[in-house]
mmCIF file of C-alpha atoms and ligand atoms in Angstrom:
data_model
loop_
_atom_site.group_PDB
_atom_site.id
_atom_site.type_symbol
_atom_site.label_atom_id
_atom_site.label_comp_id
_atom_site.label_asym_id
_atom_site.label_seq_id
_atom_site.Cartn_x
_atom_site.Cartn_y
_atom_site.Cartn_z
ATOM 1 C CA MET A 1 -17.040 1.992 -61.017
ATOM 2 C CA GLU A 2 -14.674 4.899 -60.929
ATOM 3 C CA LEU A 3 -11.470 3.144 -62.026
ATOM 4 C CA THR A 4 -12.732 1.281 -65.085
ATOM 5 C CA GLY A 5 -9.994 1.029 -67.694
ATOM 6 C CA LYS A 6 -7.258 2.146 -65.279
ATOM 7 C CA ARG A 7 -4.193 -0.048 -64.985
ATOM 8 C CA LEU A 8 -2.450 -0.134 -61.650
ATOM 9 C CA VAL A 9 0.583 -1.863 -60.278
ATOM 10 C CA GLN A 10 0.170 -2.432 -56.551
ATOM 11 C CA GLY A 11 3.486 -3.050 -54.842
ATOM 12 C CA VAL A 12 3.438 -4.810 -51.481
ATOM 13 C CA THR A 13 6.508 -4.690 -49.259
ATOM 14 C CA GLY A 14 7.407 -6.402 -45.993
ATOM 15 C CA GLY A 15 5.487 -5.087 -43.012
ATOM 16 C CA ILE A 16 2.594 -6.212 -40.856
ATOM 17 C CA ALA A 17 0.297 -3.779 -42.713
ATOM 18 C CA ALA A 18 0.686 -6.102 -45.730
ATOM 19 C CA TYR A 19 -2.428 -7.911 -44.487
ATOM 20 C CA LYS A 20 -4.424 -4.733 -45.146
ATOM 21 C CA ALA A 21 -2.946 -4.479 -48.643
ATOM 22 C CA ALA A 22 -5.183 -7.387 -49.642
ATOM 23 C CA GLU A 23 -8.227 -5.275 -48.781
ATOM 24 C CA LEU A 24 -6.835 -2.454 -50.922
ATOM 25 C CA THR A 25 -6.510 -4.848 -53.867
ATOM 26 C CA ARG A 26 -10.155 -5.842 -53.397
ATOM 27 C CA LEU A 27 -11.323 -2.208 -53.256
ATOM 28 C CA LEU A 28 -9.338 -1.246 -56.376
ATOM 29 C CA VAL A 29 -10.692 -4.219 -58.317
ATOM 30 C CA LYS A 30 -14.223 -3.431 -57.132
ATOM 31 C CA GLN A 31 -13.839 0.041 -58.669
ATOM 32 C CA GLY A 32 -13.010 -1.562 -61.995
ATOM 33 C CA ALA A 33 -9.208 -1.193 -61.988
ATOM 34 C CA GLU A 34 -6.910 -3.805 -63.514
ATOM 35 C CA VAL A 35 -4.518 -4.501 -60.672
ATOM 36 C CA GLN A 36 -1.153 -6.181 -61.162
ATOM 37 C CA VAL A 37 0.388 -7.048 -57.815
ATOM 38 C CA ALA A 38 4.143 -7.237 -57.323
ATOM 39 C CA MET A 39 5.546 -8.235 -53.934
ATOM 40 C CA THR A 40 8.929 -8.076 -52.338
ATOM 41 C CA GLU A 41 10.367 -11.203 -50.794
ATOM 42 C CA GLY A 42 9.794 -9.614 -47.370
ATOM 43 C CA ALA A 43 6.077 -9.147 -48.074
ATOM 44 C CA SER A 44 5.663 -12.850 -48.740
ATOM 45 C CA HIS A 45 6.557 -13.533 -45.095
ATOM 46 C CA PHE A 46 3.396 -11.668 -44.059
ATOM 47 C CA VAL A 47 0.887 -12.610 -46.795
ATOM 48 C CA THR A 48 0.987 -15.057 -49.653
ATOM 49 C CA ALA A 49 0.929 -14.317 -53.367
ATOM 50 C CA THR A 50 -2.101 -16.614 -53.602
ATOM 51 C CA THR A 51 -4.197 -14.098 -51.643
ATOM 52 C CA PHE A 52 -3.379 -11.306 -54.091
ATOM 53 C CA GLN A 53 -3.713 -13.575 -57.098
ATOM 54 C CA ALA A 54 -7.233 -14.558 -56.017
ATOM 55 C CA LEU A 55 -8.247 -10.940 -55.360
ATOM 56 C CA SER A 56 -6.684 -9.411 -58.475
ATOM 57 C CA GLY A 57 -7.386 -12.313 -60.809
ATOM 58 C CA ARG A 58 -3.822 -12.123 -62.091
ATOM 59 C CA PRO A 59 -0.579 -13.923 -61.359
ATOM 60 C CA VAL A 60 1.560 -12.077 -58.828
ATOM 61 C CA PHE A 61 5.188 -11.190 -59.524
ATOM 62 C CA THR A 62 7.943 -11.315 -56.925
ATOM 63 C CA ASP A 63 10.989 -12.528 -58.726
ATOM 64 C CA GLN A 64 13.227 -10.438 -60.935
ATOM 65 C CA TRP A 65 14.148 -13.570 -62.854
ATOM 66 C CA ASP A 66 10.568 -14.679 -63.395
ATOM 67 C CA GLN A 67 10.424 -17.094 -66.345
ATOM 68 C CA ARG A 68 6.848 -16.101 -67.230
ATOM 69 C CA MET A 69 7.982 -13.018 -69.140
ATOM 70 C CA ALA A 70 9.235 -14.242 -72.506
ATOM 71 C CA ASN A 71 11.643 -11.320 -72.872
ATOM 72 C CA ALA A 72 12.868 -11.620 -69.251
ATOM 73 C CA MET A 73 11.980 -7.969 -68.769
ATOM 74 C CA ALA A 74 9.220 -8.135 -66.177
ATOM 75 C CA HIS A 75 10.368 -4.826 -64.675
ATOM 76 C CA ILE A 76 9.968 -2.943 -67.949
ATOM 77 C CA ASP A 77 6.796 -4.675 -69.094
ATOM 78 C CA LEU A 78 4.979 -4.280 -65.782
ATOM 79 C CA SER A 79 5.805 -0.609 -65.352
ATOM 80 C CA ARG A 80 5.061 0.286 -69.001
ATOM 81 C CA GLN A 81 1.593 -1.185 -68.711
ATOM 82 C CA ALA A 82 0.665 0.930 -65.680
ATOM 83 C CA ASP A 83 -1.143 4.279 -65.348
ATOM 84 C CA LEU A 84 -0.069 4.442 -61.704
ATOM 85 C CA ILE A 85 2.070 2.492 -59.255
ATOM 86 C CA VAL A 86 0.871 2.332 -55.649
ATOM 87 C CA ILE A 87 3.123 0.873 -52.975
ATOM 88 C CA ALA A 88 1.102 -0.171 -49.931
ATOM 89 C CA PRO A 89 2.546 -0.779 -47.481
ATOM 90 C CA ALA A 90 5.898 0.893 -48.179
ATOM 91 C CA SER A 91 8.417 -0.249 -45.550
ATOM 92 C CA ALA A 92 11.241 1.964 -44.273
ATOM 93 C CA ASP A 93 13.639 -0.216 -46.231
ATOM 94 C CA PHE A 94 11.664 0.201 -49.448
ATOM 95 C CA LEU A 95 11.476 3.998 -49.034
ATOM 96 C CA ALA A 96 15.256 3.995 -48.597
ATOM 97 C CA ARG A 97 15.799 1.867 -51.664
ATOM 98 C CA VAL A 98 13.570 3.988 -53.911
ATOM 99 C CA ALA A 99 14.987 7.248 -52.531
ATOM 100 C CA ASN A 100 18.445 6.033 -53.493
ATOM 101 C CA GLY A 101 17.528 4.567 -56.861
ATOM 102 C CA LEU A 102 18.374 0.987 -55.944
ATOM 103 C CA ALA A 103 17.150 -1.781 -58.211
ATOM 104 C CA ASP A 104 17.914 -4.865 -56.188
ATOM 105 C CA ASP A 105 14.639 -6.748 -56.598
ATOM 106 C CA LEU A 106 11.757 -6.818 -59.072
ATOM 107 C CA LEU A 107 9.581 -4.211 -57.314
ATOM 108 C CA ALA A 108 12.425 -1.702 -56.820
ATOM 109 C CA THR A 109 13.500 -2.236 -60.413
ATOM 110 C CA LEU A 110 10.083 -1.671 -61.882
ATOM 111 C CA VAL A 111 9.695 1.461 -59.752
ATOM 112 C CA LEU A 112 13.015 2.737 -61.082
ATOM 113 C CA ALA A 113 12.010 1.864 -64.662
ATOM 114 C CA ARG A 114 8.574 3.515 -64.409
ATOM 115 C CA ASP A 115 7.241 6.208 -66.678
ATOM 116 C CA CYS A 116 4.070 6.781 -64.632
ATOM 117 C CA PRO A 117 3.404 8.466 -61.276
ATOM 118 C CA LEU A 118 4.184 6.707 -58.006
ATOM 119 C CA LEU A 119 2.215 6.823 -54.747
ATOM 120 C CA MET A 120 3.554 5.267 -51.555
ATOM 121 C CA ALA A 121 1.754 4.531 -48.296
ATOM 122 C CA PRO A 122 4.495 4.181 -45.657
ATOM 123 C CA ALA A 123 4.030 1.823 -42.715
ATOM 124 C CA MET A 124 6.593 1.325 -39.984
ATOM 125 C CA ASN A 125 7.326 1.670 -36.290
ATOM 126 C CA ARG A 126 7.121 5.313 -35.160
ATOM 127 C CA GLN A 127 10.792 5.456 -34.252
ATOM 128 C CA MET A 128 11.780 4.203 -37.684
ATOM 129 C CA TRP A 129 9.534 6.907 -39.221
ATOM 130 C CA GLU A 130 11.167 9.597 -37.058
ATOM 131 C CA ASN A 131 14.718 8.411 -37.664
ATOM 132 C CA PRO A 132 16.784 11.107 -39.421
ATOM 133 C CA ALA A 133 17.658 8.625 -42.171
ATOM 134 C CA THR A 134 13.966 8.052 -42.943
ATOM 135 C CA ARG A 135 13.310 11.803 -42.771
ATOM 136 C CA ARG A 136 16.051 12.315 -45.385
ATOM 137 C CA ASN A 137 14.612 9.578 -47.579
ATOM 138 C CA VAL A 138 11.103 11.033 -47.334
ATOM 139 C CA ALA A 139 12.361 14.511 -48.255
ATOM 140 C CA ARG A 140 14.223 13.049 -51.212
ATOM 141 C CA LEU A 141 11.166 11.122 -52.413
ATOM 142 C CA GLN A 142 9.003 14.245 -52.158
ATOM 143 C CA ALA A 143 11.577 16.247 -54.090
ATOM 144 C CA ASP A 144 11.502 13.521 -56.738
ATOM 145 C CA GLY A 145 7.725 13.970 -57.112
ATOM 146 C CA VAL A 146 6.668 10.781 -55.341
ATOM 147 C CA GLY A 147 3.250 11.107 -53.647
ATOM 148 C CA LEU A 148 3.309 10.000 -50.010
ATOM 149 C CA LEU A 149 0.007 8.905 -48.462
ATOM 150 C CA GLY A 150 0.130 9.163 -44.682
ATOM 151 C CA PRO A 151 1.295 7.529 -42.513
ATOM 152 C CA ALA A 152 -1.438 7.850 -39.914
ATOM 153 C CA CYS A 153 -1.049 8.202 -36.165
ATOM 154 C CA GLY A 154 -2.308 5.558 -33.776
ATOM 155 C CA GLU A 155 -1.726 2.198 -32.178
ATOM 156 C CA GLN A 156 0.990 0.119 -33.800
ATOM 157 C CA ALA A 157 1.432 -3.630 -34.114
ATOM 158 C CA CYS A 158 4.417 -3.380 -31.749
ATOM 159 C CA GLY A 159 2.158 -1.937 -29.029
ATOM 160 C CA GLU A 160 3.571 1.577 -29.290
ATOM 161 C CA ILE A 161 1.484 4.595 -30.230
ATOM 162 C CA GLY A 162 2.612 7.192 -32.736
ATOM 163 C CA VAL A 163 2.972 8.135 -36.392
ATOM 164 C CA GLY A 164 3.748 5.253 -38.735
ATOM 165 C CA ARG A 165 0.542 3.276 -39.257
ATOM 166 C CA MET A 166 -0.429 2.682 -42.852
ATOM 167 C CA LEU A 167 -3.500 4.651 -43.946
ATOM 168 C CA GLU A 168 -6.642 2.531 -43.999
ATOM 169 C CA PRO A 169 -7.312 0.851 -47.381
ATOM 170 C CA GLU A 170 -10.402 3.064 -47.923
ATOM 171 C CA ASP A 171 -8.238 6.178 -47.521
ATOM 172 C CA ILE A 172 -5.639 4.868 -49.962
ATOM 173 C CA LEU A 173 -8.456 4.107 -52.419
ATOM 174 C CA ASP A 174 -9.664 7.698 -51.976
ATOM 175 C CA ALA A 175 -6.187 8.996 -52.805
ATOM 176 C CA VAL A 176 -6.095 6.829 -55.939
ATOM 177 C CA LEU A 177 -9.538 8.091 -56.985
ATOM 178 C CA ALA A 178 -8.406 11.658 -56.354
ATOM 179 C CA PHE A 179 -5.314 11.050 -58.459
ATOM 180 C CA PHE A 180 -7.447 10.120 -61.476
ATOM 181 C CA THR A 181 -10.027 12.902 -60.997
ATOM 182 C CA PRO A 182 -9.616 15.907 -63.338
ATOM 183 C CA LYS A 183 -8.844 18.982 -61.240
ATOM 184 C CA LEU A 184 -11.835 20.967 -62.495
ATOM 185 C CA LEU A 185 -12.145 22.973 -59.259
ATOM 186 C CA ALA A 186 -8.462 23.672 -58.632
ATOM 187 C CA GLY A 187 -8.034 26.885 -56.626
ATOM 188 C CA LYS A 188 -11.757 27.106 -55.802
ATOM 189 C CA LYS A 189 -13.214 27.310 -52.311
ATOM 190 C CA VAL A 190 -16.317 25.174 -51.850
ATOM 191 C CA LEU A 191 -18.662 25.502 -48.879
ATOM 192 C CA LEU A 192 -21.331 22.864 -48.255
ATOM 193 C CA THR A 193 -24.060 22.113 -45.755
ATOM 194 C CA ALA A 194 -25.084 18.513 -45.061
ATOM 195 C CA GLY A 195 -27.158 16.372 -42.732
ATOM 196 C CA PRO A 196 -30.204 17.408 -40.710
ATOM 197 C CA THR A 197 -30.499 20.163 -38.138
ATOM 198 C CA PHE A 198 -31.769 19.534 -34.626
ATOM 199 C CA GLU A 199 -34.002 22.115 -32.962
ATOM 200 C CA ALA A 200 -34.096 21.568 -29.232
ATOM 201 C CA ILE A 201 -37.434 21.526 -27.386
ATOM 202 C CA ASP A 202 -35.800 20.806 -24.037
ATOM 203 C CA PRO A 203 -32.414 19.273 -23.051
ATOM 204 C CA VAL A 204 -33.367 15.826 -24.378
ATOM 205 C CA ARG A 205 -36.011 16.378 -27.057
ATOM 206 C CA GLY A 206 -36.058 18.105 -30.366
ATOM 207 C CA ILE A 207 -37.414 18.525 -33.873
ATOM 208 C CA THR A 208 -35.337 17.171 -36.703
ATOM 209 C CA ASN A 209 -35.458 15.897 -40.286
ATOM 210 C CA LEU A 210 -34.457 12.535 -41.679
ATOM 211 C CA SER A 211 -31.139 12.965 -43.455
ATOM 212 C CA SER A 212 -28.181 10.591 -43.486
ATOM 213 C CA GLY A 213 -25.795 13.269 -44.758
ATOM 214 C CA ARG A 214 -24.446 10.861 -47.375
ATOM 215 C CA MET A 215 -25.162 12.992 -50.448
ATOM 216 C CA GLY A 216 -23.497 16.054 -48.880
ATOM 217 C CA TYR A 217 -20.501 13.993 -47.827
ATOM 218 C CA ALA A 218 -20.184 12.421 -51.278
ATOM 219 C CA LEU A 219 -20.224 15.922 -52.788
ATOM 220 C CA ALA A 220 -17.642 17.242 -50.324
ATOM 221 C CA ARG A 221 -15.383 14.331 -51.226
ATOM 222 C CA ALA A 222 -15.915 14.780 -54.983
ATOM 223 C CA ALA A 223 -15.183 18.526 -54.743
ATOM 224 C CA GLN A 224 -12.023 17.831 -52.743
ATOM 225 C CA GLN A 225 -10.889 15.254 -55.299
ATOM 226 C CA ALA A 226 -11.554 17.801 -58.052
ATOM 227 C CA GLY A 227 -8.938 20.032 -56.409
ATOM 228 C CA ALA A 228 -11.143 22.388 -54.348
ATOM 229 C CA GLU A 229 -10.553 23.574 -50.791
ATOM 230 C CA VAL A 230 -13.663 22.206 -49.094
ATOM 231 C CA THR A 231 -15.462 23.215 -45.896
ATOM 232 C CA LEU A 232 -18.403 21.083 -44.807
ATOM 233 C CA VAL A 233 -20.837 22.515 -42.266
ATOM 234 C CA CYS A 234 -22.888 19.633 -40.972
ATOM 235 C CA GLY A 235 -25.638 18.815 -38.577
ATOM 236 C CA PRO A 236 -25.645 15.666 -36.434
ATOM 237 C CA VAL A 237 -24.593 12.726 -38.651
ATOM 238 C CA ALA A 238 -22.577 9.578 -38.014
ATOM 239 C CA LEU A 239 -20.187 9.630 -40.967
ATOM 240 C CA PRO A 240 -16.393 9.866 -41.099
ATOM 241 C CA THR A 241 -15.056 13.167 -42.466
ATOM 242 C CA PRO A 242 -13.791 12.756 -46.053
ATOM 243 C CA ALA A 243 -9.986 13.033 -46.331
ATOM 244 C CA GLY A 244 -8.737 16.596 -46.799
ATOM 245 C CA VAL A 245 -12.102 18.218 -45.967
ATOM 246 C CA THR A 246 -12.534 20.749 -43.132
ATOM 247 C CA ARG A 247 -15.641 19.824 -41.175
ATOM 248 C CA ILE A 248 -17.568 22.141 -38.861
ATOM 249 C CA ASP A 249 -20.158 20.459 -36.637
ATOM 250 C CA VAL A 250 -23.358 22.338 -35.832
ATOM 251 C CA ARG A 251 -26.695 21.363 -34.344
ATOM 252 C CA SER A 252 -29.445 23.903 -35.007
ATOM 253 C CA ALA A 253 -30.396 25.847 -38.128
ATOM 254 C CA LEU A 254 -29.255 29.075 -36.453
ATOM 255 C CA ASP A 255 -25.819 27.539 -35.705
ATOM 256 C CA MET A 256 -25.634 26.329 -39.306
ATOM 257 C CA GLN A 257 -26.579 29.757 -40.616
ATOM 258 C CA ALA A 258 -23.903 31.442 -38.469
ATOM 259 C CA ALA A 259 -21.203 28.983 -39.600
ATOM 260 C CA VAL A 260 -22.196 29.417 -43.255
ATOM 261 C CA MET A 261 -22.527 33.212 -43.230
ATOM 262 C CA ALA A 262 -19.079 33.549 -41.612
ATOM 263 C CA ARG A 263 -17.563 31.801 -44.643
ATOM 264 C CA ALA A 264 -19.911 32.369 -47.589
ATOM 265 C CA ALA A 265 -18.435 35.612 -48.906
ATOM 266 C CA ALA A 266 -14.975 34.057 -49.145
ATOM 267 C CA SER A 267 -16.275 30.985 -51.011
ATOM 268 C CA ASP A 268 -16.557 30.455 -54.767
ATOM 269 C CA ILE A 269 -19.276 27.812 -54.590
ATOM 270 C CA PHE A 270 -21.972 27.128 -51.986
ATOM 271 C CA ILE A 271 -23.841 23.822 -52.140
ATOM 272 C CA ALA A 272 -26.765 23.536 -49.723
ATOM 273 C CA VAL A 273 -27.506 19.870 -49.202
ATOM 274 C CA ALA A 274 -28.623 20.028 -45.570
ATOM 275 C CA ALA A 275 -32.185 19.143 -44.650
ATOM 276 C CA VAL A 276 -32.684 22.228 -42.513
ATOM 277 C CA ALA A 277 -35.664 22.103 -40.140
ATOM 278 C CA ASP A 278 -38.233 24.638 -41.330
ATOM 279 C CA TYR A 279 -39.244 25.589 -37.786
ATOM 280 C CA ARG A 280 -37.698 25.816 -34.343
ATOM 281 C CA VAL A 281 -39.310 26.098 -30.935
ATOM 282 C CA ALA A 282 -39.711 29.742 -29.921
ATOM 283 C CA GLN A 283 -38.471 29.102 -26.402
ATOM 284 C CA THR A 284 -36.293 26.076 -25.611
ATOM 285 C CA ALA A 285 -37.102 24.783 -22.111
ATOM 286 C CA GLU A 286 -34.136 24.931 -19.764
ATOM 287 C CA HIS A 287 -35.244 21.774 -17.927
ATOM 288 C CA LYS A 288 -36.759 18.557 -19.202
ATOM 289 C CA LEU A 289 -40.524 18.922 -19.712
ATOM 290 C CA LYS A 290 -42.407 16.639 -17.347
ATOM 291 C CA LYS A 291 -45.245 14.541 -18.677
ATOM 292 C CA ASP A 292 -47.344 14.832 -15.528
ATOM 293 C CA GLU A 293 -47.170 18.609 -15.141
ATOM 294 C CA GLY A 294 -50.426 20.003 -16.422
ATOM 295 C CA GLY A 295 -51.900 18.680 -19.697
ATOM 296 C CA LEU A 296 -50.421 18.506 -23.168
ATOM 297 C CA PRO A 297 -47.491 20.815 -23.863
ATOM 298 C CA LEU A 298 -48.064 23.446 -26.513
ATOM 299 C CA LEU A 299 -45.069 24.187 -28.707
ATOM 300 C CA GLU A 300 -44.870 27.597 -30.269
ATOM 301 C CA LEU A 301 -42.852 27.394 -33.473
ATOM 302 C CA VAL A 302 -41.019 30.104 -35.360
ATOM 303 C CA GLU A 303 -39.674 29.851 -38.882
ATOM 304 C CA ASN A 304 -35.975 29.213 -39.410
ATOM 305 C CA PRO A 305 -34.007 31.431 -41.764
ATOM 306 C CA ASP A 306 -33.493 30.094 -45.292
ATOM 307 C CA ILE A 307 -29.706 29.694 -45.346
ATOM 308 C CA LEU A 308 -29.468 29.102 -49.082
ATOM 309 C CA ALA A 309 -31.622 32.111 -49.982
ATOM 310 C CA GLY A 310 -29.505 34.218 -47.588
ATOM 311 C CA VAL A 311 -26.270 33.242 -49.340
ATOM 312 C CA ALA A 312 -27.850 33.666 -52.787
ATOM 313 C CA ALA A 313 -28.799 37.245 -51.827
ATOM 314 C CA LEU A 314 -25.185 38.238 -51.062
ATOM 315 C CA GLU A 315 -23.656 40.724 -53.445
ATOM 316 C CA ASN A 316 -20.729 39.050 -55.251
ATOM 317 C CA GLY A 317 -21.589 35.881 -53.363
ATOM 318 C CA PRO A 318 -20.630 32.343 -54.347
ATOM 319 C CA PHE A 319 -22.188 30.281 -57.141
ATOM 320 C CA CYS A 320 -25.158 28.712 -55.316
ATOM 321 C CA VAL A 321 -26.531 25.218 -55.690
ATOM 322 C CA GLY A 322 -29.677 24.053 -53.901
ATOM 323 C CA PHE A 323 -31.348 20.696 -53.442
ATOM 324 C CA ALA A 324 -35.029 19.935 -53.763
ATOM 325 C CA ALA A 325 -36.108 16.691 -52.126
ATOM 326 C CA GLU A 326 -39.590 15.939 -53.413
ATOM 327 C CA SER A 327 -41.922 12.986 -53.471
ATOM 328 C CA HIS A 328 -43.512 13.886 -56.858
ATOM 329 C CA ASN A 329 -43.507 16.540 -59.629
ATOM 330 C CA LEU A 330 -39.749 16.704 -59.216
ATOM 331 C CA GLU A 331 -38.850 18.890 -62.186
ATOM 332 C CA ALA A 332 -41.634 21.435 -61.668
ATOM 333 C CA TYR A 333 -40.874 21.847 -57.958
ATOM 334 C CA ALA A 334 -37.128 22.047 -58.584
ATOM 335 C CA GLN A 335 -37.708 24.733 -61.202
ATOM 336 C CA ALA A 336 -39.969 26.691 -58.834
ATOM 337 C CA LYS A 337 -37.394 26.420 -56.032
ATOM 338 C CA ARG A 338 -34.687 27.703 -58.338
ATOM 339 C CA GLN A 339 -36.685 30.852 -59.024
ATOM 340 C CA LYS A 340 -37.885 31.356 -55.467
ATOM 341 C CA LYS A 341 -34.395 31.114 -53.976
ATOM 342 C CA ASN A 342 -32.765 32.811 -56.938
ATOM 343 C CA VAL A 343 -30.018 30.237 -57.456
ATOM 344 C CA PRO A 344 -28.541 29.160 -60.818
ATOM 345 C CA LEU A 345 -28.751 25.401 -60.170
ATOM 346 C CA VAL A 346 -31.176 23.221 -58.233
ATOM 347 C CA VAL A 347 -30.695 19.496 -57.909
ATOM 348 C CA GLY A 348 -33.946 17.600 -57.592
ATOM 349 C CA ASN A 349 -34.036 14.197 -55.964
ATOM 350 C CA LEU A 350 -36.980 11.885 -55.447
ATOM 351 C CA ILE A 351 -37.404 11.150 -51.763
ATOM 352 C CA GLN A 352 -38.323 7.481 -52.237
ATOM 353 C CA ASP A 353 -35.211 6.921 -54.371
ATOM 354 C CA GLY A 354 -32.287 7.871 -52.269
ATOM 355 C CA PHE A 355 -33.006 8.593 -48.660
ATOM 356 C CA GLY A 356 -30.437 6.975 -46.413
ATOM 357 C CA GLY A 357 -29.204 4.606 -49.101
ATOM 358 C CA ASP A 358 -26.101 4.624 -51.226
ATOM 359 C CA ASP A 359 -27.888 5.150 -54.524
ATOM 360 C CA ASN A 360 -29.892 8.091 -55.725
ATOM 361 C CA ARG A 361 -31.587 9.588 -58.788
ATOM 362 C CA LEU A 362 -31.061 13.254 -59.593
ATOM 363 C CA ILE A 363 -32.328 15.835 -62.027
ATOM 364 C CA LEU A 364 -30.281 18.997 -62.560
ATOM 365 C CA VAL A 365 -32.292 22.134 -63.283
ATOM 366 C CA ASP A 366 -30.483 25.226 -64.541
ATOM 367 C CA ASP A 367 -30.803 28.050 -67.121
ATOM 368 C CA HIS A 368 -30.516 25.524 -69.936
ATOM 369 C CA GLY A 369 -33.337 23.289 -68.718
ATOM 370 C CA ALA A 370 -33.503 19.956 -66.930
ATOM 371 C CA HIS A 371 -30.879 17.208 -67.189
ATOM 372 C CA PRO A 372 -31.755 13.913 -65.559
ATOM 373 C CA LEU A 373 -28.800 11.825 -64.399
ATOM 374 C CA PRO A 374 -29.246 8.059 -64.653
ATOM 375 C CA PRO A 375 -29.537 6.183 -61.331
ATOM 376 C CA ALA A 376 -26.088 5.572 -59.846
ATOM 377 C CA SER A 377 -24.202 5.513 -56.577
ATOM 378 C CA LYS A 378 -24.031 8.778 -54.636
ATOM 379 C CA ALA A 379 -20.257 8.863 -55.289
ATOM 380 C CA THR A 380 -20.771 8.717 -59.076
ATOM 381 C CA LEU A 381 -23.624 11.243 -59.013
ATOM 382 C CA ALA A 382 -21.532 13.555 -56.856
ATOM 383 C CA ARG A 383 -18.702 13.473 -59.390
ATOM 384 C CA GLN A 384 -21.107 14.188 -62.261
ATOM 385 C CA LEU A 385 -22.667 17.056 -60.330
ATOM 386 C CA ILE A 386 -19.259 18.576 -59.578
ATOM 387 C CA GLU A 387 -18.409 18.344 -63.300
ATOM 388 C CA HIS A 388 -21.719 20.050 -64.155
ATOM 389 C CA ILE A 389 -21.048 22.861 -61.654
ATOM 390 C CA ALA A 390 -17.507 23.347 -62.996
ATOM 391 C CA HIS A 391 -18.822 23.648 -66.575
ATOM 392 C CA LEU A 392 -21.597 26.071 -65.577
ATOM 393 C CA MET A 393 -19.056 28.262 -63.774
ATOM 394 C CA GLU A 394 -16.726 28.156 -66.738
ATOM 395 C CA SER A 395 -19.449 29.282 -69.153
ATOM 396 C CA ARG A 396 -20.491 32.250 -67.001
HETATM 397 O O1 C5P B 401 -37.252 25.153 -49.182
HETATM 398 P P1 C5P B 401 -36.631 23.811 -49.155
HETATM 399 O O2 C5P B 401 -36.307 23.329 -47.769
HETATM 400 O O3 C5P B 401 -37.369 22.767 -49.929
HETATM 401 O O4 C5P B 401 -35.253 24.034 -49.942
HETATM 402 C C1 C5P B 401 -34.267 23.079 -50.012
HETATM 403 C C2 C5P B 401 -32.938 23.725 -50.282
HETATM 404 O O5 C5P B 401 -32.735 24.896 -49.503
HETATM 405 C C3 C5P B 401 -31.818 22.811 -49.909
HETATM 406 O O6 C5P B 401 -30.724 23.137 -50.734
HETATM 407 C C4 C5P B 401 -31.577 23.212 -48.455
HETATM 408 O O7 C5P B 401 -30.272 22.860 -48.021
HETATM 409 C C5 C5P B 401 -31.769 24.704 -48.494
HETATM 410 N N1 C5P B 401 -32.335 25.256 -47.252
HETATM 411 C C6 C5P B 401 -31.583 26.117 -46.484
HETATM 412 N N2 C5P B 401 -32.122 26.672 -45.356
HETATM 413 C C7 C5P B 401 -33.385 26.401 -44.978
HETATM 414 C C8 C5P B 401 -34.151 25.516 -45.751
HETATM 415 C C9 C5P B 401 -33.604 24.953 -46.874
HETATM 416 O O8 C5P B 401 -30.421 26.367 -46.816
HETATM 417 N N3 C5P B 401 -33.871 26.938 -43.879
#
């Protein structure tokens, strides 16, 4: 749980996206955050306080004159207790009120009385978002240091299409996680490979490896949240690109090598997570091989280049991190791979532990020896690995 011990106020204002705010509450609580929900009167026309109370496990506040606060200072008490205030959804009206410092209901008052950062996820009709008044309010909020999340572009509840949709709850959660992540890689460029490669035999067949891409994606996300500029070169996987990450899709090992080598010299860190196919077919058939045309086909294979070793051999190249997926003797193989490829850090993972799933078990092998990480989710392990890389780079 990445938000354990963090105290959040989630503000919900009046807009149809308020129904998605309930999912955000659930995700925040699932990450261990203490979530205090405060709603505007408008929000309660779309969703009830009971929904948020059930999800957050706390009474919800809407009323400035709430009798539950003995000192009648709900606005001060609620904002003082928070590490962060997140308004999702933030209506056009609420943006306007905060931009102008109004304090005409409990939520606006506690925002004005805050001494913690404020993130807002706007949600409104596209024309309202484009209106010069909203543009002015947004510019004012940004100048005041308010973090704006989105809005996204797409289909709107009114049937129109454009910019104004609230970011999905998962994306808002990501932004909250990023907010709390120490910026250990600020100013650093991180290049990663992830997923399998696919080596074509003919137009419909190929050789590939099993790799979900999840570990590479978790690392790309963790590096981005740690403040790095992240480029992810990935083979065929079915995963959404992490927010703020530049993704380059490739298919074969040769494509992956070309994409990596074009960017490696300008990167500070290279993390090779991809399960690159060791061999490719010497000659890809232009047409589909037919089963009934003369006996069993014979495939001539040639070895693929080792992308990681190639980057590690660059003069003044990036800090290189490799992965060793093994079924046994993890530490010994990881150590051997570190020497063979000449990289400062190799991350060993047991194949039976993590393949395709959300959890994994890792052992980090570097100059100082082997450090096993306890079993955890790929997101947690990714954050720990990024911290380890940042410390190794610092001590160089
Ligand atoms: O040699 P092996 O495939 O076990 O090495 C695994 C590590 O090397 C991983 O970090 C993988 O991404 C990288 N690798 C590579 N290019 C290859 C083979 C592996 O970058 N052709």
